[in-house]
Amino acid sequence: MKRKILIVEDDSSIRSSLKEILEGQGYELDVAKNGLEAFRVLTEKSFVPDLMILDLMMPEMNGFEFRELQMEDPRFSHIPVILLTANNRFQEYKEPLKAFEFLNKPLEVDDLIFVVQNCFRLMK
């Protein structure tokens, strides 16, 4: 069974690149352009991810607001999150948002693959 990943990113080029890279690694993907859309994916689709890659700065509902909502919902609070941000203060967010890890923009493909694989390795 393929592992499922939800990418939550407002930049369409980053979103599609992440999707293409991770599908090439054999993962099943869904995408959302902000936290509000991501919560709809979780609640209205049958797609429940094993992992989420979450941008922090997005319109409508940012990553902070989404993560708070996700952690309060027992159906989805167990899903680990990798934070994605261009902000150089990302280390400050990791613990309060209970993130598995963070990736800094611009992304390096090897870093993305390593962090995702490591997350799934540790989930076993």
One Martini backbone bead per residue (centre of mass of N, CA, C, O) as a GRO file, in nm:
protein
  124
    1MET     BB    1   0.096   0.037   0.023
    2LYS     BB    2   0.069   0.359  -0.019
    3ARG     BB    3   0.184   0.646   0.079
    4LYS     BB    4   0.042   0.946   0.216
    5ILE     BB    5   0.038   1.291   0.089
    6LEU     BB    6   0.002   1.628   0.204
    7ILE     BB    7   0.006   1.933   0.029
    8VAL     BB    8   0.062   2.268   0.175
    9GLU     BB    9   0.057   2.519  -0.085
   10ASP     BB   10   0.037   2.834  -0.251
   11ASP     BB   11   0.255   2.763  -0.454
   12SER     BB   12   0.214   2.614  -0.755
   13SER     BB   13   0.508   2.533  -0.830
   14ILE     BB   14   0.580   2.393  -0.566
   15ARG     BB   15   0.344   2.200  -0.551
   16SER     BB   16   0.403   2.050  -0.823
   17SER     BB   17   0.694   1.966  -0.760
   18LEU     BB   18   0.639   1.798  -0.509
   19LYS     BB   19   0.447   1.603  -0.641
   20GLU     BB   20   0.639   1.493  -0.858
   21ILE     BB   21   0.866   1.392  -0.675
   22LEU     BB   22   0.690   1.204  -0.483
   23GLU     BB   23   0.565   1.029  -0.703
   24GLY     BB   24   0.850   0.928  -0.801
   25GLN     BB   25   0.873   0.776  -0.502
   26GLY     BB   26   0.562   0.636  -0.460
   27TYR     BB   27   0.356   0.839  -0.377
   28GLU     BB   28   0.055   0.957  -0.254
   29LEU     BB   29  -0.126   1.251  -0.368
   30ASP     BB   30  -0.218   1.568  -0.229
   31VAL     BB   31  -0.362   1.903  -0.255
   32ALA     BB   32  -0.316   2.243  -0.117
   33LYS     BB   33  -0.335   2.612  -0.095
   34ASN     BB   34  -0.449   2.582   0.206
   35GLY     BB   35  -0.585   2.523   0.511
   36LEU     BB   36  -0.880   2.511   0.424
   37GLU     BB   37  -0.842   2.305   0.197
   38ALA     BB   38  -0.710   2.087   0.373
   39PHE     BB   39  -0.953   2.039   0.558
   40ARG     BB   40  -1.134   1.944   0.328
   41VAL     BB   41  -0.972   1.700   0.250
   42LEU     BB   42  -1.001   1.558   0.528
   43THR     BB   43  -1.336   1.579   0.548
   44GLU     BB   44  -1.441   1.518   0.225
   45LYS     BB   45  -1.241   1.303   0.177
   46SER     BB   46  -1.073   0.980   0.156
   47PHE     BB   47  -0.806   1.142   0.221
   48VAL     BB   48  -0.564   1.006   0.444
   49PRO     BB   49  -0.279   1.095   0.560
   50ASP     BB   50   0.054   1.013   0.680
   51LEU     BB   51   0.144   1.304   0.567
   52MET     BB   52   0.254   1.650   0.603
   53ILE     BB   53   0.312   1.941   0.401
   54LEU     BB   54   0.364   2.268   0.559
   55ASP     BB   55   0.293   2.573   0.511
   56LEU     BB   56   0.284   2.885   0.682
   57MET     BB   57   0.249   3.104   0.444
   58MET     BB   58  -0.097   3.182   0.391
   59PRO     BB   59  -0.390   3.223   0.272
   60GLU     BB   60  -0.688   3.234   0.475
   61MET     BB   61  -0.507   2.971   0.594
   62ASN     BB   62  -0.259   2.910   0.779
   63GLY     BB   63  -0.041   2.689   0.925
   64PHE     BB   64  -0.107   2.759   1.217
   65GLU     BB   65  -0.416   2.733   1.203
   66PHE     BB   66  -0.426   2.448   1.092
   67ARG     BB   67  -0.264   2.302   1.313
   68GLU     BB   68  -0.457   2.367   1.540
   69LEU     BB   69  -0.701   2.223   1.416
   70GLN     BB   70  -0.570   1.945   1.380
   71MET     BB   71  -0.487   1.896   1.688
   72GLU     BB   72  -0.803   1.910   1.784
   73ASP     BB   73  -0.848   1.662   1.589
   74PRO     BB   74  -0.869   1.321   1.640
   75ARG     BB   75  -0.861   1.232   1.331
   76PHE     BB   76  -0.566   1.424   1.274
   77SER     BB   77  -0.345   1.456   1.510
   78HIS     BB   78  -0.147   1.206   1.419
   79ILE     BB   79  -0.041   1.367   1.184
   80PRO     BB   80   0.239   1.437   1.049
   81VAL     BB   81   0.467   1.728   1.023
   82ILE     BB   82   0.612   1.927   0.768
   83LEU     BB   83   0.775   2.213   0.751
   84LEU     BB   84   0.733   2.508   0.532
   85THR     BB   85   0.991   2.767   0.490
   86ALA     BB   86   1.144   3.102   0.450
   87ASN     BB   87   1.181   3.135   0.739
   88ASN     BB   88   1.455   3.173   0.970
   89ARG     BB   89   1.250   3.087   1.234
   90PHE     BB   90   1.167   2.776   1.226
   91GLN     BB   91   1.272   2.659   1.500
   92GLU     BB   92   1.045   2.800   1.676
   93TYR     BB   93   0.802   2.613   1.548
   94LYS     BB   94   0.846   2.311   1.591
   95GLU     BB   95   0.747   2.265   1.885
   96PRO     BB   96   0.466   2.414   1.902
   97LEU     BB   97   0.373   2.240   1.628
   98LYS     BB   98   0.471   1.947   1.639
   99ALA     BB   99   0.702   1.885   1.444
  100PHE     BB  100   0.902   1.672   1.287
  101GLU     BB  101   0.992   1.890   1.066
  102PHE     BB  102   1.196   2.096   0.846
  103LEU     BB  103   1.182   2.313   0.553
  104ASN     BB  104   1.372   2.516   0.349
  105LYS     BB  105   1.348   2.784   0.155
  106PRO     BB  106   1.481   2.655  -0.080
  107LEU     BB  107   1.463   2.346  -0.208
  108GLU     BB  108   1.601   2.029  -0.169
  109VAL     BB  109   1.550   1.728  -0.293
  110ASP     BB  110   1.720   1.553  -0.099
  111ASP     BB  111   1.594   1.666   0.161
  112LEU     BB  112   1.305   1.586   0.111
  113ILE     BB  113   1.347   1.280   0.083
  114PHE     BB  114   1.486   1.231   0.353
  115VAL     BB  115   1.263   1.340   0.545
  116VAL     BB  116   1.036   1.157   0.451
  117GLN     BB  117   1.174   0.883   0.493
  118ASN     BB  118   1.235   0.926   0.794
  119CYS     BB  119   0.950   0.948   0.891
  120PHE     BB  120   0.858   0.664   0.796
  121ARG     BB  121   1.069   0.505   0.952
  122LEU     BB  122   0.973   0.614   1.243
  123MET     BB  123   0.665   0.504   1.217
  124LYS     BB  124   0.706   0.180   1.246
   0.00000   0.00000   0.00000
